[in-house]
Amino acid sequence: MSSSALTQPEMCGLLAKHLQFHLFGAMLVSLGVVASCKFGLAEKRKKAYADFCRNYDSRKDFEEMKKAGIFQSAK
């Protein structure tokens, strides 16, 4: 076989090409994780907190704790 039949490996710019490809992929994956965390966890949690605050009656909760004997000073 002659040496002209063999193709030379591409060495110049190889690292830059691979880094560009992997950086783009990492950015897409990280954006996907951030979006899924925001809409999968944070929005549900904010809605649960809002529902709790809307329906919470601190006076009723205090009376229940007083009946249970948690507070010694409030009789």
PDB file of C-alpha atoms in Angstrom:
ATOM      1  CA  MET A   1       0.000   0.000   0.000  1.00  0.00           C
ATOM      2  CA  SER A   2       1.214   3.402  -0.745  1.00  0.00           C
ATOM      3  CA  SER A   3       1.222   6.205   1.782  1.00  0.00           C
ATOM      4  CA  SER A   4      -1.039   8.335  -0.394  1.00  0.00           C
ATOM      5  CA  ALA A   5      -3.924   5.898   0.074  1.00  0.00           C
ATOM      6  CA  LEU A   6      -3.981   6.488   3.826  1.00  0.00           C
ATOM      7  CA  THR A   7      -5.856   9.549   4.979  1.00  0.00           C
ATOM      8  CA  GLN A   8      -4.205  11.710   7.542  1.00  0.00           C
ATOM      9  CA  PRO A   9      -6.100  12.188  10.802  1.00  0.00           C
ATOM     10  CA  GLU A  10      -7.391  15.660  11.415  1.00  0.00           C
ATOM     11  CA  MET A  11      -5.313  17.058  14.255  1.00  0.00           C
ATOM     12  CA  CYS A  12      -5.553  20.798  13.775  1.00  0.00           C
ATOM     13  CA  GLY A  13      -8.674  22.202  15.458  1.00  0.00           C
ATOM     14  CA  LEU A  14      -9.819  18.797  16.713  1.00  0.00           C
ATOM     15  CA  LEU A  15     -10.068  19.851  20.357  1.00  0.00           C
ATOM     16  CA  ALA A  16     -11.936  23.049  19.510  1.00  0.00           C
ATOM     17  CA  LYS A  17     -14.439  21.143  17.380  1.00  0.00           C
ATOM     18  CA  HIS A  18     -15.124  18.574  20.106  1.00  0.00           C
ATOM     19  CA  LEU A  19     -15.380  21.219  22.822  1.00  0.00           C
ATOM     20  CA  GLN A  20     -17.848  23.241  20.771  1.00  0.00           C
ATOM     21  CA  PHE A  21     -20.018  20.164  20.222  1.00  0.00           C
ATOM     22  CA  HIS A  22     -19.952  19.076  23.876  1.00  0.00           C
ATOM     23  CA  LEU A  23     -20.469  22.608  25.193  1.00  0.00           C
ATOM     24  CA  PHE A  24     -23.582  22.989  23.061  1.00  0.00           C
ATOM     25  CA  GLY A  25     -24.896  19.625  24.279  1.00  0.00           C
ATOM     26  CA  ALA A  26     -24.174  20.474  27.919  1.00  0.00           C
ATOM     27  CA  MET A  27     -26.008  23.777  27.580  1.00  0.00           C
ATOM     28  CA  LEU A  28     -29.066  22.041  26.134  1.00  0.00           C
ATOM     29  CA  VAL A  29     -29.092  19.421  28.891  1.00  0.00           C
ATOM     30  CA  SER A  30     -28.696  22.028  31.634  1.00  0.00           C
ATOM     31  CA  LEU A  31     -31.514  24.159  30.221  1.00  0.00           C
ATOM     32  CA  GLY A  32     -33.732  21.086  30.113  1.00  0.00           C
ATOM     33  CA  VAL A  33     -32.962  20.253  33.750  1.00  0.00           C
ATOM     34  CA  VAL A  34     -33.619  23.825  34.866  1.00  0.00           C
ATOM     35  CA  ALA A  35     -36.932  23.969  33.015  1.00  0.00           C
ATOM     36  CA  SER A  36     -38.081  20.624  34.411  1.00  0.00           C
ATOM     37  CA  CYS A  37     -37.150  21.661  37.965  1.00  0.00           C
ATOM     38  CA  LYS A  38     -38.960  24.964  37.635  1.00  0.00           C
ATOM     39  CA  PHE A  39     -42.159  23.605  36.177  1.00  0.00           C
ATOM     40  CA  GLY A  40     -42.041  20.194  37.856  1.00  0.00           C
ATOM     41  CA  LEU A  41     -41.119  21.216  41.392  1.00  0.00           C
ATOM     42  CA  ALA A  42     -41.166  24.955  42.002  1.00  0.00           C
ATOM     43  CA  GLU A  43     -44.556  25.725  40.502  1.00  0.00           C
ATOM     44  CA  LYS A  44     -46.251  22.860  42.371  1.00  0.00           C
ATOM     45  CA  ARG A  45     -44.598  23.944  45.614  1.00  0.00           C
ATOM     46  CA  LYS A  46     -45.631  27.585  45.152  1.00  0.00           C
ATOM     47  CA  LYS A  47     -49.212  26.489  44.487  1.00  0.00           C
ATOM     48  CA  ALA A  48     -49.235  24.290  47.606  1.00  0.00           C
ATOM     49  CA  TYR A  49     -47.922  27.158  49.758  1.00  0.00           C
ATOM     50  CA  ALA A  50     -50.498  29.549  48.315  1.00  0.00           C
ATOM     51  CA  ASP A  51     -53.325  27.071  49.026  1.00  0.00           C
ATOM     52  CA  PHE A  52     -52.099  26.569  52.591  1.00  0.00           C
ATOM     53  CA  CYS A  53     -51.865  30.313  53.275  1.00  0.00           C
ATOM     54  CA  ARG A  54     -55.286  30.940  51.747  1.00  0.00           C
ATOM     55  CA  ASN A  55     -57.017  28.321  53.917  1.00  0.00           C
ATOM     56  CA  TYR A  56     -54.974  28.637  57.137  1.00  0.00           C
ATOM     57  CA  ASP A  57     -56.802  29.801  60.254  1.00  0.00           C
ATOM     58  CA  SER A  58     -54.269  30.616  62.947  1.00  0.00           C
ATOM     59  CA  ARG A  59     -56.937  31.129  65.633  1.00  0.00           C
ATOM     60  CA  LYS A  60     -58.373  27.652  65.071  1.00  0.00           C
ATOM     61  CA  ASP A  61     -54.877  26.156  65.096  1.00  0.00           C
ATOM     62  CA  PHE A  62     -54.071  27.945  68.345  1.00  0.00           C
ATOM     63  CA  GLU A  63     -57.250  26.650  70.000  1.00  0.00           C
ATOM     64  CA  GLU A  64     -56.459  23.065  68.945  1.00  0.00           C
ATOM     65  CA  MET A  65     -52.927  23.328  70.347  1.00  0.00           C
ATOM     66  CA  LYS A  66     -54.294  24.848  73.564  1.00  0.00           C
ATOM     67  CA  LYS A  67     -56.727  21.952  73.970  1.00  0.00           C
ATOM     68  CA  ALA A  68     -53.894  19.481  73.392  1.00  0.00           C
ATOM     69  CA  GLY A  69     -51.945  21.055  76.265  1.00  0.00           C
ATOM     70  CA  ILE A  70     -48.975  22.282  74.268  1.00  0.00           C
ATOM     71  CA  PHE A  71     -49.090  25.754  75.816  1.00  0.00           C
ATOM     72  CA  GLN A  72     -48.625  25.819  79.561  1.00  0.00           C
ATOM     73  CA  SER A  73     -49.093  29.558  79.961  1.00  0.00           C
ATOM     74  CA  ALA A  74     -52.371  29.762  77.974  1.00  0.00           C
ATOM     75  CA  LYS A  75     -55.240  28.157  79.822  1.00  0.00           C
TER      76      LYS A  75
END
